[in-house]
Short mmCIF file of C-alpha atoms and ligand atoms in Angstrom, two decimals:
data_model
loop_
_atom_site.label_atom_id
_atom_site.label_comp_id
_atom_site.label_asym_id
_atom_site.label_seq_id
_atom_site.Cartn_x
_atom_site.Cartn_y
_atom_site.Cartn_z
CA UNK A 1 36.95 -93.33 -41.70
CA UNK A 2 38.14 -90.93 -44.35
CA UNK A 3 35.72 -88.39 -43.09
CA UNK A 4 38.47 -87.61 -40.79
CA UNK A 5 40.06 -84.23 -41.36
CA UNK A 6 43.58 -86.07 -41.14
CA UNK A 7 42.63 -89.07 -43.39
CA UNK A 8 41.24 -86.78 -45.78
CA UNK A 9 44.41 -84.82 -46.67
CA UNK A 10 46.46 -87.62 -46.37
CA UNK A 11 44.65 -88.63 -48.95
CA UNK A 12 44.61 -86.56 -51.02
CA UNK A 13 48.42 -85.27 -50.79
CA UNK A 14 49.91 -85.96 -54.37
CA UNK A 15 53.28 -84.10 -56.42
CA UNK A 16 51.94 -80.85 -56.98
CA UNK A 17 54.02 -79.14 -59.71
CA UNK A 18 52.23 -76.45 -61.03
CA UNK A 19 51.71 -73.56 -58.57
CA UNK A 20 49.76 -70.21 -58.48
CA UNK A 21 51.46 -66.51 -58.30
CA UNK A 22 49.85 -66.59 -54.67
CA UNK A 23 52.95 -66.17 -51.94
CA UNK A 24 53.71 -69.08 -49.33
CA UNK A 25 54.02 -66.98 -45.50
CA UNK A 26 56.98 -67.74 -44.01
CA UNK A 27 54.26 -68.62 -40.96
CA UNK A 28 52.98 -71.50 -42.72
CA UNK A 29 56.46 -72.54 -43.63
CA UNK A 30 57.22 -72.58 -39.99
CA UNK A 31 54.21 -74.72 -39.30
CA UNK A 32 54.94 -77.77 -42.03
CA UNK A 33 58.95 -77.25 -40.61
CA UNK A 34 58.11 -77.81 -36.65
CA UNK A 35 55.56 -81.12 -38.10
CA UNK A 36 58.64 -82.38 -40.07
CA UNK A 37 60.70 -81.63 -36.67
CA UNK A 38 58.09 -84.00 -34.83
CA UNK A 39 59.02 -87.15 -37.56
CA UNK A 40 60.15 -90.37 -36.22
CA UNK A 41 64.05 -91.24 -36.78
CA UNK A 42 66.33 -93.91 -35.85
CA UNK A 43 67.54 -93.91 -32.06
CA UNK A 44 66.25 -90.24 -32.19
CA UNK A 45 69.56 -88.88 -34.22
CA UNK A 46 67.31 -86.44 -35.76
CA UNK A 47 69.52 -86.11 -38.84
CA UNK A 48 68.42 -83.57 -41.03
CA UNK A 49 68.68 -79.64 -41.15
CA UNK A 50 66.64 -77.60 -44.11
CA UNK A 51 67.16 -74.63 -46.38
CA UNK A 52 64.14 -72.54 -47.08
CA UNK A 53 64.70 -71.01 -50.27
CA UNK A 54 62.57 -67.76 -50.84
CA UNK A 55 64.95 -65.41 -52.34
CA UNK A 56 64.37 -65.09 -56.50
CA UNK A 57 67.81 -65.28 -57.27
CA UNK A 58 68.50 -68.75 -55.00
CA UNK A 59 65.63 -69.77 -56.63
CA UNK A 60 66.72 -69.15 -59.94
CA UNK A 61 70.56 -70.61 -59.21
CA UNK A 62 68.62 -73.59 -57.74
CA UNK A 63 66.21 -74.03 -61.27
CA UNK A 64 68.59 -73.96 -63.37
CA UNK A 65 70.32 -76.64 -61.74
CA UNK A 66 67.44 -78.37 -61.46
CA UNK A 67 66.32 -78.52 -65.18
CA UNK A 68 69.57 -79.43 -65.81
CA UNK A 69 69.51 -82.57 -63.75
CA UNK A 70 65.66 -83.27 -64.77
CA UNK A 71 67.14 -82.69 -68.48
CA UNK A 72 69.80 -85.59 -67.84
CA UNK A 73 67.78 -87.71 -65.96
CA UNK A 74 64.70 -87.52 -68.46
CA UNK A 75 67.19 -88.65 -71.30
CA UNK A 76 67.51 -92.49 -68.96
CA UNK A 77 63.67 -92.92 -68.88
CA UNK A 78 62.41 -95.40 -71.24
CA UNK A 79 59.51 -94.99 -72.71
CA UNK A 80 56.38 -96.87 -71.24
CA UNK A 81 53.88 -97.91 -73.73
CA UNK A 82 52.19 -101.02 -71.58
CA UNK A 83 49.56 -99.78 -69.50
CA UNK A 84 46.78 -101.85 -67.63
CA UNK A 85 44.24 -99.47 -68.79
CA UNK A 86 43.06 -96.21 -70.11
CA UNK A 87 43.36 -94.40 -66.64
CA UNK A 88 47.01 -95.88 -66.05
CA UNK A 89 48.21 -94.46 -69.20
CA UNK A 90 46.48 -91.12 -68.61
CA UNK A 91 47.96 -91.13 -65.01
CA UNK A 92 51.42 -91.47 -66.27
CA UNK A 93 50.93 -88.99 -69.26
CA UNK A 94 49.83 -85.98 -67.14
CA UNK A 95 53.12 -87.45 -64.40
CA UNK A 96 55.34 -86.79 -67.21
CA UNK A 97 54.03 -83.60 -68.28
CA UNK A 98 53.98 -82.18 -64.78
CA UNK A 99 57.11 -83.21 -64.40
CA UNK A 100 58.48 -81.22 -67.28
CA UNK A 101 56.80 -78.22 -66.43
CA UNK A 102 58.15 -78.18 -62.99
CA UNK A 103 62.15 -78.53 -64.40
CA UNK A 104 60.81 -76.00 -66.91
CA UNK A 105 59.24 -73.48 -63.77
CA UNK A 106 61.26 -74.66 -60.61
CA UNK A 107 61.77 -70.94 -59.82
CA UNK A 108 58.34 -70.01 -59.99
CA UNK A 109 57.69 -71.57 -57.27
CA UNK A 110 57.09 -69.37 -54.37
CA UNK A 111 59.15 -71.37 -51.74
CA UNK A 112 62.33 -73.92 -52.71
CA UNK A 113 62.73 -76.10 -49.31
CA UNK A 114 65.81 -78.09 -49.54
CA UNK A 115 66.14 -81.12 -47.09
CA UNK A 116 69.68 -81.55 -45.97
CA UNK A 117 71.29 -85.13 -44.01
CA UNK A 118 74.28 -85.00 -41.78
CA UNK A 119 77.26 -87.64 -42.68
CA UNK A 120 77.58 -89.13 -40.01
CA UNK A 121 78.44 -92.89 -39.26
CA UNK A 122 75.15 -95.01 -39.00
CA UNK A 123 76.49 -98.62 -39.27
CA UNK A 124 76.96 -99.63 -35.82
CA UNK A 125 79.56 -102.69 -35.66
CA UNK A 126 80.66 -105.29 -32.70
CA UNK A 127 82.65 -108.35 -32.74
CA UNK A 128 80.45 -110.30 -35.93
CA UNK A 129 80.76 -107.12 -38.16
CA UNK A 130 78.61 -104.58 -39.12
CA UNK A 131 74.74 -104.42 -38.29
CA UNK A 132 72.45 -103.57 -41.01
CA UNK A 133 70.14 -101.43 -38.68
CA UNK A 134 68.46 -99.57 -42.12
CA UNK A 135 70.08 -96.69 -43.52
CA UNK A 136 70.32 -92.93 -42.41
CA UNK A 137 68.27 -91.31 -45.04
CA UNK A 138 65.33 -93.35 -43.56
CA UNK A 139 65.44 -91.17 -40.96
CA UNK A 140 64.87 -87.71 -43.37
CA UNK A 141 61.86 -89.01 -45.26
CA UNK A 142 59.34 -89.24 -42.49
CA UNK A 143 60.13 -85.50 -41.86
CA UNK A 144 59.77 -84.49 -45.47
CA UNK A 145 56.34 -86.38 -45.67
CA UNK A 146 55.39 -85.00 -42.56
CA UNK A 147 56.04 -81.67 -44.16
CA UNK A 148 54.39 -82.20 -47.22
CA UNK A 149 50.77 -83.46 -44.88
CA UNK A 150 51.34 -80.55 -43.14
CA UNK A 151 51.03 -77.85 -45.67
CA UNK A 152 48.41 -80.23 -47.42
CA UNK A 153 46.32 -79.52 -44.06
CA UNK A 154 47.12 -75.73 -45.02
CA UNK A 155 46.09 -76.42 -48.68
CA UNK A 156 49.45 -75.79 -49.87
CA UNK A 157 50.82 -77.94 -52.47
CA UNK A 158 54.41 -80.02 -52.47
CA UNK A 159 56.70 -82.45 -54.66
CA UNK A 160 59.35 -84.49 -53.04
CA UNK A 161 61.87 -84.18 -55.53
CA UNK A 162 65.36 -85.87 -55.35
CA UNK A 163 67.26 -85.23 -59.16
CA UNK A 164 68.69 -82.45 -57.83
CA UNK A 165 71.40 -84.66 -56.33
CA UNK A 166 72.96 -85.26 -59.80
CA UNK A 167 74.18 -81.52 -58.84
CA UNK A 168 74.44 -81.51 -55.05
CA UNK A 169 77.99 -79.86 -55.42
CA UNK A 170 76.72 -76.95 -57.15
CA UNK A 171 73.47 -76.32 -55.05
CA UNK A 172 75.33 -76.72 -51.73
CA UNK A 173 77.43 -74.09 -52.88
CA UNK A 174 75.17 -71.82 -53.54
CA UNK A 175 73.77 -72.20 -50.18
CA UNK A 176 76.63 -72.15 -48.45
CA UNK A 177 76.29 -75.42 -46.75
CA UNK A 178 79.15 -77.57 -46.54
CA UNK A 179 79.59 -80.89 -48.37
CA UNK A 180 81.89 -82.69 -46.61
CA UNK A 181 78.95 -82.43 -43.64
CA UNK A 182 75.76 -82.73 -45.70
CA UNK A 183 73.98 -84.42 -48.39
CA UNK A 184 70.63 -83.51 -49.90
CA UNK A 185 68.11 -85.81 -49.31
CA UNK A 186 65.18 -83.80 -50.89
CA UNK A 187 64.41 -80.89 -52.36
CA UNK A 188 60.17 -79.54 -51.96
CA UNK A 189 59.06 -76.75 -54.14
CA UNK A 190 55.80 -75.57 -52.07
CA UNK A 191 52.82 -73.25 -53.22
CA UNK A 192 49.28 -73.02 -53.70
CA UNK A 193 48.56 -75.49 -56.11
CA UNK A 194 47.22 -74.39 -59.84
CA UNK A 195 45.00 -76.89 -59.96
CA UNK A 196 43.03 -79.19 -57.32
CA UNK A 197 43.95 -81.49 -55.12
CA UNK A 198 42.98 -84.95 -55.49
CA UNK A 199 43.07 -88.97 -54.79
CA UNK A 200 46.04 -90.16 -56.55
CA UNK A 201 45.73 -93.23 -58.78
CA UNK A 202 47.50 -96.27 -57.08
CA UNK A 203 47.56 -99.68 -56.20
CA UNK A 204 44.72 -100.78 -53.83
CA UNK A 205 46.19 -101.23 -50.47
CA UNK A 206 44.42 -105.01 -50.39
CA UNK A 207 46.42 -105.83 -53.74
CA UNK A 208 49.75 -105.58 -51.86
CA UNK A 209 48.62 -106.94 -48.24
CA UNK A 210 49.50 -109.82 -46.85
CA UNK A 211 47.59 -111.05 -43.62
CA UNK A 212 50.01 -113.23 -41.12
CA UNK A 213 51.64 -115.36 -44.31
CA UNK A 214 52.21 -114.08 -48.05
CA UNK A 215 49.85 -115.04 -50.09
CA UNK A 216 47.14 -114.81 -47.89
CA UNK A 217 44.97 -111.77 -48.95
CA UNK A 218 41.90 -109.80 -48.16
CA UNK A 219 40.10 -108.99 -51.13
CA UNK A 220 38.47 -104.82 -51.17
CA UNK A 221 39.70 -103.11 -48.89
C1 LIG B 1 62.11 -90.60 -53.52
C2 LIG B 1 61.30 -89.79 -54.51
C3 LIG B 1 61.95 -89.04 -55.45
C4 LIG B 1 61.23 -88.26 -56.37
N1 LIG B 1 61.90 -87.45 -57.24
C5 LIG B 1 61.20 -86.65 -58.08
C6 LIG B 1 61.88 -85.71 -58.90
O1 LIG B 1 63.09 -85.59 -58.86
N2 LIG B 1 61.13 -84.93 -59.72
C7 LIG B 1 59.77 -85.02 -59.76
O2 LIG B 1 59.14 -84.27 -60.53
N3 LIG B 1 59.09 -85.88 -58.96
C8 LIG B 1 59.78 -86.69 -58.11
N4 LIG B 1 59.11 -87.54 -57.26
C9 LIG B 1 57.64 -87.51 -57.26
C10 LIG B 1 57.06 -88.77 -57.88
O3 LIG B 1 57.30 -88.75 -59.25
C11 LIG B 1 55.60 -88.81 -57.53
O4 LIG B 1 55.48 -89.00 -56.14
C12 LIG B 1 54.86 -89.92 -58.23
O5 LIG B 1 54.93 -89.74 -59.61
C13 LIG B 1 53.40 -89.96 -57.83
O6 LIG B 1 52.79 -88.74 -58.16
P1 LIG B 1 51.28 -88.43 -57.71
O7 LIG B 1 51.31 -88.32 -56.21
O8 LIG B 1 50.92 -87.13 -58.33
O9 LIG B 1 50.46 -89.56 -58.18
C14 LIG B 1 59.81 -88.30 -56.34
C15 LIG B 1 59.15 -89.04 -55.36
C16 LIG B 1 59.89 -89.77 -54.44
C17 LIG B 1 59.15 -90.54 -53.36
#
């Protein structure tokens, strides 16, 4: 099965935060853009709209918010010291470190994609209330995943980032996008990655699968 060319780089799409000098063509941009146009989305609404950030001095606006929000939000994380084993620990060690270096190097990125949602009302309502139907941004994600496979399949590198939020005021700004309409639901640095891409450590699919009742489980797949 996972000699299929789509399999493959799905699985083997992980945060990329380091990237190489080597430019991203606004071609290939185009190409991850119309896959993330072709994502699934509640009754079709289609919510979301994107920035593509190429311009050095966007950039550089942009990464300085973004370390600043990374800097904030890194203060909040506790420290793990528990770890199942060896790899786990090592997994979470390099997460951290690649994390820092991409608040420390946002700009050096070659493209800055910023995924934007409309406010608009969701929560349909009748005579009993409001219906809980799932909410809006549910509707963005499958687009920015379907971005991130799709410059995978180009063997370019992304990281669906979201701290940036802590300064949405100050980055819609700067693009000139107006906050009373939009909220940013992501924001995907995208380049050639610095170092190889690879099978993510996670939980195995049959540890979290239930099969017609919880509890019942298939061991290995
Ligand atoms: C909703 C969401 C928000 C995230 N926000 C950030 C972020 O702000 N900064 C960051 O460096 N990574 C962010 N990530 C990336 C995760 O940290 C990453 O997917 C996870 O550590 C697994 O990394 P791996 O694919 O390399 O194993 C986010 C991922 C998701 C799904």
């Amino acid at each position: 099965m996972e000699s299929n060319a789509v399999i493959e780089s799905i699985m083997t799409t992980r945060a990329i935060r380091r990237f190489t000098d080597e430019p991203v063509l606004d071609a290939q941009i185009e190409i991850c853009l119309r896959a993330a146009q072709q994502a699934p989305s509640g009754g079709n609404v289609q919510p979301q709209s994107y920035v593509v950030v190429t311009d050095p001095d966007v950039k550089s606006t942009l990464g300085r918010w973004y370390r600043a929000a990374f800097d904030r939000y890194e203060r909040t994380l506790a420290e793990v010291t528990e770890f199942r084993d060896e790899a786990q620990a090592e997994s979470w060690r390099r997460g951290v470190a690649a994390s820092r270096h991409l608040a420390d190097h946002l700009a050096a990125a070659p493209a800055l994609v910023v995924f934007l949602m409309a406010r608009i009302p969701w929560t349909p309502r009748d005579d009993h209330g409001e219906m809980d139907i799932g909410r809006l941004d549910a509707s963005v994600y499958p687009a920015v995943q379907n971005f991130c496979l799709a410059a995978r399949a180009l063997g370019l590198g992304t990281a669906l980032t979201t701290v940036i939020r802590i300064h949405t005021a100050e980055v819609l700004a700067e693009l000139g996008v107006p906050e009373d309409r939009f909220e940013i639901a992501a924001l995907v640095p995208v380049g050639r990655p610095a170092g190889n891409f690879g099978v993510a450590l996670r939980k195995p699919a049959a540890a979290v699968t239930h099969w017609n009742h919880w509890g019942d489980r298939r061991p290995g797949f």
